[in-house]
Amino acid sequence: MVKRLCIGALLGASSLSVAQAQQLEIFSWWAGDEGPALEALIDLYEERYPGTEVVNATVTGGAGVNARAVLTTRMLGGDPPDTFQVHAGQELIGTWVAAGRMEDLTPLFEEEGWNEVFPEGLLELSSTDEGIWSVPVNVHRSNVMWYVPANLEGWGIEVPTSWEAFLEVCPTLQEQGVTPLVLGENWTQQHLWESVALAVLGPDNYDALWSGELAFDSPEAVGVWETFGEIMACTNDDAAGLSWQQATDRLVAGEAAFNIMGDWAAGYMTTTLGLEPETDFGWAASPGTDGVFMLLADAFGLPVGAPNREATLNWLRLVGSREGQDVFNPLKGSISPRLDSDISLYNAYLQSAYEDYSTDRQVGSLVHGAAANQTFMSEFANVLETYLSSGDAQQAGAAAQELATRTGIGG
Ligand code: GAL
């Protein structure tokens, strides 16, 4: 039996313990519309391990903005869940690994033969010299532009391959009462920012931001804010009140022409809305980033002191397995990074993402934890808010550099 808890119920989780049955608490932000892929994976777990009661503890909120705050309280309060959703890379390594709160999963990787089936780049992202810290369940792409082909035709526009081309069609769309680019709450605006940064800087300089070789207050990086500001003038003014799903809904309803969002949007459009890739919605690399795959990976780890360690190790085995990944990912809108995954199970969008993942240059996402630590990620929201009210690119660059120095980016 799966128990589904919302945040209000979380504190009472221990009192729910069912007469000596082994439990497994899985903590994530995959609630509601975001839930089907995780639920399918949990069903498979329960089939395999019928003696364990799964507690599916979710805290709603795209990109984990709310879940991470609750997780932090629990981790610091000595009440870790058995396992939690986290992004492979700096989000975990720069935070809970640095604090000595995670178990090294190297023995599990060896036992399962995962060093041979996961691509090298992803293994590196999940590791430090001291160990391997999480099991990736997927790879998502951040830099995707979504649209509805028939609508673009009706409005007489093409998919822009550069931001200059987008800014040219922006007035044509506005004159027809269409939002050129639909945005949602703050993190979705940061999500746009990282795609713009990749386009303006190119992949070498984008990477150099995270290695500390290019300063955030350099003329190049300040230029990102300038372009970002011009693009923001082509977006909806009620963005702050929309979730990423509501922003996607506007695109589907024909109220907006484009959306820049990770490919969980494909999962939402296919699994939740029942739309067909290619006919009902189209996609392209976000303008100016063709040939580059900005990636992130959702992963699970084993916190030190997890109450149900054995049940958690079984969960991690399933998360990293071919069968587990091929059940989860077609519903989620992500690809399995395993080199032996069964591509025929995946839809047209995901097959094209596979192709790009295997051939493109790869860089890591800021907003989704691959490139930056958790403190940088959460405080970058304030840098963006301040920029939106002041429009001062120079000041935004300086504030981002102060934050990078304070949080040890590239250090
Ligand atoms: C990302 C996460 C995705 C999806 C998205 C929207 O950070 O990696 O799996 O959940 O947030 O909430």
Coordinates of C-alpha atoms and ligand atoms in Angstrom, one line a residue:
M1 CA 0.0 0.0 0.0
V2 CA 1.4 3.4 -0.9
K3 CA 0.9 6.2 1.5
R4 CA 0.8 9.6 0.0
L5 CA 1.7 12.4 2.4
C6 CA 1.6 16.1 1.9
I7 CA 3.8 18.4 3.9
G8 CA 1.2 18.9 6.6
A9 CA 1.2 15.2 7.3
L10 CA 4.9 14.8 7.2
L11 CA 5.6 15.5 10.9
G12 CA 3.2 12.7 11.8
A13 CA 4.9 10.2 9.5
S14 CA 6.4 8.2 12.4
S15 CA 3.1 7.7 14.1
L16 CA 1.8 6.0 10.9
S17 CA 4.1 3.1 11.3
V18 CA 2.2 -0.1 10.6
A19 CA 2.7 -3.0 13.0
Q20 CA 6.4 -3.8 12.5
A21 CA 6.1 -3.8 8.6
Q22 CA 9.3 -2.4 7.1
Q23 CA 8.8 1.1 5.7
L24 CA 10.5 3.2 3.1
E25 CA 10.0 6.9 3.0
I26 CA 10.7 8.5 -0.4
F27 CA 10.8 12.3 -0.3
S28 CA 10.4 14.3 -3.4
W29 CA 8.5 17.2 -5.1
W30 CA 6.9 14.9 -7.6
A31 CA 3.3 15.6 -6.5
G32 CA 0.0 15.9 -8.5
D33 CA 0.7 16.4 -12.2
E34 CA 4.3 15.5 -11.6
G35 CA 3.5 12.2 -9.9
P36 CA 2.7 9.5 -12.4
A37 CA 6.3 8.4 -13.2
L38 CA 7.3 8.1 -9.6
E39 CA 4.1 6.3 -8.8
A40 CA 4.8 3.8 -11.6
L41 CA 8.2 3.2 -10.1
I42 CA 6.8 2.7 -6.6
D43 CA 4.3 0.2 -8.0
L44 CA 7.2 -1.8 -9.4
Y45 CA 9.0 -1.6 -6.1
E46 CA 6.0 -2.9 -4.2
E47 CA 5.7 -5.8 -6.6
R48 CA 9.3 -6.7 -5.9
Y49 CA 9.3 -6.1 -2.2
P50 CA 5.8 -6.7 -1.0
G51 CA 6.8 -6.7 2.7
T52 CA 7.7 -3.0 2.6
E53 CA 5.2 -0.2 3.0
V54 CA 6.2 2.8 0.9
V55 CA 5.5 6.3 2.2
N56 CA 5.4 8.7 -0.8
A57 CA 6.2 12.0 0.9
T58 CA 5.9 14.9 -1.4
V59 CA 6.2 18.7 -1.1
T60 CA 4.6 20.4 -4.1
G61 CA 6.5 23.1 -6.0
G62 CA 8.3 22.9 -9.3
A63 CA 12.1 22.5 -9.3
G64 CA 12.0 21.6 -5.6
V65 CA 11.9 25.1 -4.4
N66 CA 9.7 24.2 -1.4
A67 CA 10.9 20.6 -0.9
R68 CA 14.5 21.6 -0.4
A69 CA 13.6 23.9 2.5
V70 CA 11.7 21.1 4.2
L71 CA 14.5 18.6 3.5
T72 CA 17.0 21.0 5.0
T73 CA 15.0 21.3 8.3
R74 CA 14.7 17.5 8.5
M75 CA 18.3 16.8 7.7
L76 CA 19.6 19.4 10.2
G77 CA 17.1 18.2 12.8
G78 CA 18.4 14.6 12.6
D79 CA 15.2 13.3 10.9
P80 CA 16.3 12.4 7.4
P81 CA 13.9 10.6 5.1
D82 CA 15.1 7.2 3.9
T83 CA 15.9 8.7 0.6
F84 CA 15.2 12.0 -1.2
Q85 CA 15.0 13.3 -4.8
V86 CA 18.0 15.5 -5.5
H87 CA 19.9 16.7 -8.6
A88 CA 23.2 14.9 -9.4
G89 CA 26.0 17.4 -9.1
Q90 CA 26.7 20.4 -6.9
E91 CA 23.2 20.5 -5.4
L92 CA 24.0 17.3 -3.4
I93 CA 27.8 17.4 -3.4
G94 CA 28.2 21.0 -2.4
T95 CA 25.6 20.6 0.4
W96 CA 24.9 17.2 2.0
V97 CA 28.0 15.5 0.8
A98 CA 30.2 18.4 2.0
A99 CA 28.4 18.2 5.4
G100 CA 29.2 14.5 5.7
R101 CA 25.5 13.5 5.7
M102 CA 25.5 11.0 2.8
E103 CA 26.7 7.5 2.5
D104 CA 29.2 6.6 -0.3
L105 CA 27.4 4.4 -2.8
T106 CA 30.6 3.0 -4.5
P107 CA 29.9 -0.5 -3.2
L108 CA 26.4 -0.5 -4.7
F109 CA 27.7 0.8 -8.0
E110 CA 30.2 -2.0 -8.1
E111 CA 27.8 -4.7 -7.1
E112 CA 25.3 -3.6 -9.7
G113 CA 27.9 -3.1 -12.5
W114 CA 26.8 0.5 -12.9
N115 CA 30.2 1.9 -13.7
E116 CA 29.9 0.1 -17.1
V117 CA 26.3 1.1 -17.9
F118 CA 26.2 4.8 -17.0
P119 CA 28.0 7.3 -19.2
E120 CA 31.3 8.6 -17.8
G121 CA 30.1 12.2 -17.7
L122 CA 27.2 11.3 -15.5
L123 CA 29.3 9.2 -13.2
E124 CA 31.7 12.1 -12.8
L125 CA 28.8 14.5 -12.0
S126 CA 27.6 12.1 -9.3
S127 CA 31.0 11.6 -7.7
T128 CA 33.9 13.3 -5.9
D129 CA 37.3 11.8 -5.2
E130 CA 35.8 10.3 -2.0
G131 CA 32.9 8.4 -3.5
I132 CA 29.7 8.2 -5.6
W133 CA 26.8 9.9 -3.9
S134 CA 23.6 9.3 -5.8
V135 CA 21.9 7.0 -8.3
P136 CA 20.6 8.9 -11.3
V137 CA 17.1 7.9 -12.4
N138 CA 17.1 10.1 -15.6
V139 CA 18.6 12.8 -17.7
H140 CA 16.4 15.9 -18.4
R141 CA 17.3 18.6 -20.9
S142 CA 16.9 22.2 -19.7
N143 CA 17.5 24.2 -22.9
V144 CA 14.3 23.4 -24.9
M145 CA 11.9 25.7 -26.6
W146 CA 8.3 24.4 -27.0
Y147 CA 5.6 25.5 -29.4
V148 CA 2.5 24.3 -31.2
P149 CA 3.3 24.0 -35.0
A150 CA -0.2 24.8 -36.3
N151 CA -0.3 28.0 -34.2
L152 CA 3.0 29.2 -35.5
E153 CA 1.8 28.7 -39.0
G154 CA -1.4 30.6 -38.2
W155 CA 0.6 33.5 -36.9
G156 CA 2.9 33.4 -39.8
I157 CA 6.2 32.9 -37.9
E158 CA 9.0 30.4 -37.9
V159 CA 10.8 28.9 -34.9
P160 CA 13.6 31.4 -34.0
T161 CA 17.1 29.9 -34.0
S162 CA 18.7 32.9 -32.2
W163 CA 17.4 35.5 -29.7
E164 CA 17.8 38.2 -32.3
A165 CA 15.4 36.3 -34.5
F166 CA 13.0 35.9 -31.5
L167 CA 13.1 39.6 -30.7
E168 CA 12.3 40.4 -34.3
V169 CA 9.1 38.3 -34.3
C170 CA 8.1 39.5 -30.8
P171 CA 6.1 42.6 -32.1
T172 CA 4.4 40.5 -34.8
L173 CA 3.0 38.2 -32.1
Q174 CA 2.2 41.0 -29.7
E175 CA 0.2 42.8 -32.4
Q176 CA -1.9 39.6 -32.8
G177 CA -2.6 39.5 -29.0
V178 CA -0.3 36.6 -28.4
T179 CA 2.3 36.4 -25.6
P180 CA 5.6 35.7 -27.5
L181 CA 7.2 33.8 -24.6
V182 CA 5.2 32.6 -21.6
L183 CA 6.9 32.5 -18.2
G184 CA 5.9 31.3 -14.7
E185 CA 7.2 31.9 -11.2
N186 CA 10.7 33.0 -10.3
W187 CA 12.5 29.7 -10.9
T188 CA 11.1 29.4 -14.4
Q189 CA 12.6 32.9 -15.1
Q190 CA 16.0 31.7 -13.8
H191 CA 15.4 28.7 -16.1
L192 CA 15.1 31.1 -19.0
W193 CA 18.2 32.9 -17.8
E194 CA 20.4 29.9 -18.0
S195 CA 19.4 29.2 -21.6
V196 CA 20.0 32.8 -22.5
A197 CA 23.4 32.6 -20.7
L198 CA 24.3 29.6 -22.8
A199 CA 23.3 31.3 -26.0
V200 CA 25.1 34.6 -25.2
L201 CA 28.3 33.1 -23.8
G202 CA 28.6 29.9 -25.7
P203 CA 29.4 26.6 -24.0
D204 CA 33.0 27.4 -23.1
N205 CA 32.3 30.6 -21.3
Y206 CA 29.1 29.2 -19.8
D207 CA 31.3 26.4 -18.2
A208 CA 33.8 29.0 -17.3
L209 CA 31.2 30.8 -15.0
W210 CA 31.0 27.6 -12.9
S211 CA 34.7 26.9 -12.8
G212 CA 35.4 30.5 -11.7
E213 CA 37.4 31.3 -14.8
L214 CA 34.8 33.9 -16.0
A215 CA 33.5 36.4 -13.6
F216 CA 29.8 37.1 -13.3
D217 CA 30.6 40.8 -13.5
S218 CA 32.7 40.5 -16.6
P219 CA 31.4 42.3 -19.7
E220 CA 30.4 39.0 -21.3
A221 CA 28.3 37.9 -18.3
V222 CA 26.8 41.3 -17.9
G223 CA 25.7 41.0 -21.5
V224 CA 23.6 38.0 -20.6
W225 CA 21.4 40.3 -18.3
E226 CA 21.1 42.8 -21.1
T227 CA 19.7 40.2 -23.6
F228 CA 17.6 38.7 -20.8
G229 CA 16.1 42.1 -20.2
E230 CA 15.1 42.5 -23.8
I231 CA 13.5 39.1 -23.8
M232 CA 11.6 39.8 -20.6
A233 CA 9.8 42.6 -22.4
C234 CA 8.2 39.9 -24.7
T235 CA 6.8 37.9 -21.8
N236 CA 3.5 37.9 -19.8
D237 CA 3.2 40.3 -16.8
D238 CA 1.5 37.8 -14.6
A239 CA 4.4 35.3 -14.6
A240 CA 5.0 35.4 -10.8
G241 CA 1.5 33.8 -10.3
L242 CA 1.9 30.9 -12.7
S243 CA 3.3 27.4 -12.1
W244 CA 5.3 25.8 -14.9
Q245 CA 2.3 23.7 -15.8
Q246 CA 0.1 26.8 -16.0
A247 CA 2.6 28.4 -18.3
T248 CA 2.6 25.3 -20.5
D249 CA -1.2 25.4 -20.5
R250 CA -1.1 28.9 -22.1
L251 CA 1.1 27.6 -24.8
V252 CA -1.2 24.6 -25.5
A253 CA -4.3 26.9 -25.4
G254 CA -2.7 29.1 -28.1
E255 CA -2.4 32.2 -25.9
A256 CA 1.4 32.1 -26.1
A257 CA 3.8 31.2 -28.9
F258 CA 6.8 29.8 -27.1
N259 CA 8.0 28.5 -23.7
I260 CA 11.5 27.7 -22.5
M261 CA 11.2 24.8 -20.1
G262 CA 12.9 21.5 -19.3
D263 CA 11.6 18.4 -20.9
W264 CA 9.3 17.5 -18.0
A265 CA 7.1 19.8 -20.0
A266 CA 7.0 17.0 -22.6
G267 CA 6.1 14.5 -19.8
Y268 CA 3.2 16.9 -18.8
M269 CA 2.0 17.3 -22.3
T270 CA 2.0 13.6 -23.2
T271 CA 1.3 11.9 -19.9
T272 CA -1.1 14.4 -18.3
L273 CA -2.6 16.2 -21.2
G274 CA -2.5 13.3 -23.7
L275 CA -0.9 15.3 -26.5
E276 CA 1.2 13.9 -29.3
P277 CA 4.7 15.0 -29.9
E278 CA 5.4 16.5 -33.4
T279 CA 1.7 17.1 -34.2
D280 CA 0.3 18.7 -31.0
F281 CA 3.5 20.2 -29.9
G282 CA 7.0 20.8 -31.4
W283 CA 10.4 21.6 -29.9
A284 CA 13.8 22.9 -30.7
A285 CA 17.0 23.7 -28.8
S286 CA 16.4 27.1 -27.1
P287 CA 17.6 29.9 -29.4
G288 CA 21.3 30.0 -30.0
T289 CA 22.0 26.7 -28.2
D290 CA 21.7 24.1 -31.0
G291 CA 24.3 21.4 -30.6
V292 CA 24.5 21.9 -26.8
F293 CA 22.6 19.7 -24.3
M294 CA 22.1 21.5 -21.0
L295 CA 21.5 18.6 -18.7
L296 CA 20.4 17.7 -15.2
A297 CA 19.8 14.4 -13.6
D298 CA 17.2 13.6 -10.9
A299 CA 18.8 11.2 -8.5
F300 CA 18.3 9.5 -5.1
G301 CA 20.9 8.9 -2.4
L302 CA 21.2 7.4 1.1
P303 CA 21.4 9.8 3.9
V304 CA 23.5 8.8 6.9
G305 CA 21.1 7.6 9.6
A306 CA 18.3 6.6 7.1
P307 CA 15.8 4.7 9.3
N308 CA 15.3 1.9 6.8
R309 CA 18.6 1.3 5.2
E310 CA 18.0 -2.1 3.6
A311 CA 14.7 -1.0 2.1
T312 CA 16.4 2.1 0.8
L313 CA 19.2 0.1 -0.9
N314 CA 16.6 -2.0 -2.6
W315 CA 14.9 1.3 -3.8
L316 CA 18.3 2.5 -5.1
R317 CA 18.8 -0.8 -6.9
L318 CA 15.5 -0.3 -8.7
V319 CA 16.1 3.4 -9.5
G320 CA 19.3 2.5 -11.3
S321 CA 18.0 -0.6 -13.0
R322 CA 17.2 -0.8 -16.7
E323 CA 13.6 -2.0 -16.0
G324 CA 13.0 0.8 -13.4
Q325 CA 14.3 3.5 -15.6
D326 CA 12.4 2.3 -18.6
V327 CA 9.2 2.4 -16.6
F328 CA 9.8 5.8 -15.1
N329 CA 11.3 7.8 -17.9
P330 CA 8.8 7.4 -20.8
L331 CA 6.1 8.9 -18.4
K332 CA 8.4 11.5 -16.9
G333 CA 9.5 13.1 -20.2
S334 CA 13.2 12.3 -19.5
I335 CA 15.6 9.7 -21.0
S336 CA 17.3 6.9 -19.2
P337 CA 21.1 7.6 -19.2
R338 CA 21.8 3.8 -19.2
L339 CA 23.6 2.8 -22.3
D340 CA 21.4 -0.3 -22.6
S341 CA 18.0 1.4 -22.2
D342 CA 15.2 0.3 -24.6
I343 CA 14.7 3.3 -26.9
S344 CA 11.7 1.7 -28.6
L345 CA 9.7 2.4 -25.4
Y346 CA 10.2 6.2 -25.8
N347 CA 8.2 8.7 -27.8
A348 CA 9.4 10.8 -30.7
Y349 CA 10.4 13.7 -28.5
L350 CA 12.4 11.5 -26.2
Q351 CA 14.1 9.6 -29.1
S352 CA 15.3 13.0 -30.5
A353 CA 16.5 13.9 -27.0
Y354 CA 18.5 10.6 -26.9
E355 CA 20.1 11.5 -30.2
D356 CA 21.1 14.9 -29.0
Y357 CA 22.3 13.6 -25.6
S358 CA 24.6 11.2 -27.4
T359 CA 26.0 13.7 -29.9
D360 CA 25.8 17.2 -28.4
R361 CA 28.3 19.0 -26.2
Q362 CA 27.0 18.8 -22.6
V363 CA 26.9 21.5 -20.0
G364 CA 25.2 21.5 -16.6
S365 CA 22.1 23.3 -15.4
L366 CA 22.3 26.0 -12.7
V367 CA 18.6 26.0 -11.6
H368 CA 18.5 22.2 -11.5
G369 CA 21.6 21.6 -9.4
A370 CA 24.2 20.3 -11.8
A371 CA 26.4 23.4 -11.9
A372 CA 25.9 25.3 -8.6
N373 CA 25.5 24.5 -5.0
Q374 CA 22.2 24.9 -3.1
T375 CA 23.0 28.3 -1.5
F376 CA 23.9 29.8 -4.8
M377 CA 20.8 28.3 -6.4
S378 CA 18.4 29.7 -3.9
E379 CA 20.0 33.1 -3.5
F380 CA 20.2 33.6 -7.3
A381 CA 16.4 34.1 -7.1
N382 CA 17.0 37.4 -5.3
V383 CA 19.6 38.6 -7.8
L384 CA 17.0 38.0 -10.5
E385 CA 14.2 39.7 -8.6
T386 CA 16.4 42.8 -8.0
Y387 CA 17.3 42.9 -11.7
L388 CA 13.6 42.7 -12.7
S389 CA 12.8 45.7 -10.6
S390 CA 15.9 47.8 -11.4
G391 CA 16.8 46.7 -14.9
D392 CA 20.4 47.3 -14.0
A393 CA 22.6 44.7 -15.7
Q394 CA 25.8 45.9 -14.3
Q395 CA 24.4 45.7 -10.7
A396 CA 23.0 42.2 -11.4
G397 CA 26.4 41.0 -12.6
A398 CA 28.1 42.5 -9.5
A399 CA 25.5 40.9 -7.2
A400 CA 25.9 37.5 -8.9
Q401 CA 29.7 37.7 -8.5
E402 CA 29.4 38.6 -4.8
L403 CA 27.2 35.6 -4.4
A404 CA 29.5 33.3 -6.4
T405 CA 32.5 34.4 -4.2
R406 CA 30.6 34.0 -1.0
T407 CA 29.3 30.5 -1.9
G408 CA 32.6 29.2 -3.3
I409 CA 31.6 28.8 -6.9
G410 CA 34.6 27.6 -8.8
G411 CA 36.6 27.4 -5.5
Ligands
GAL1 C1 13.3 19.8 -11.9 C2 13.3 18.3 -11.8 C3 12.4 17.7 -12.8 C4 11.0 18.3 -12.6 C5 11.1 19.9 -12.6 C6 9.8 20.6 -12.4 O1 14.2 20.4 -11.0 O2 14.6 17.8 -12.1 O3 12.3 16.3 -12.6 O4 10.4 17.8 -11.5 O5 12.0 20.3 -11.6 O6 9.4 20.5 -11.1

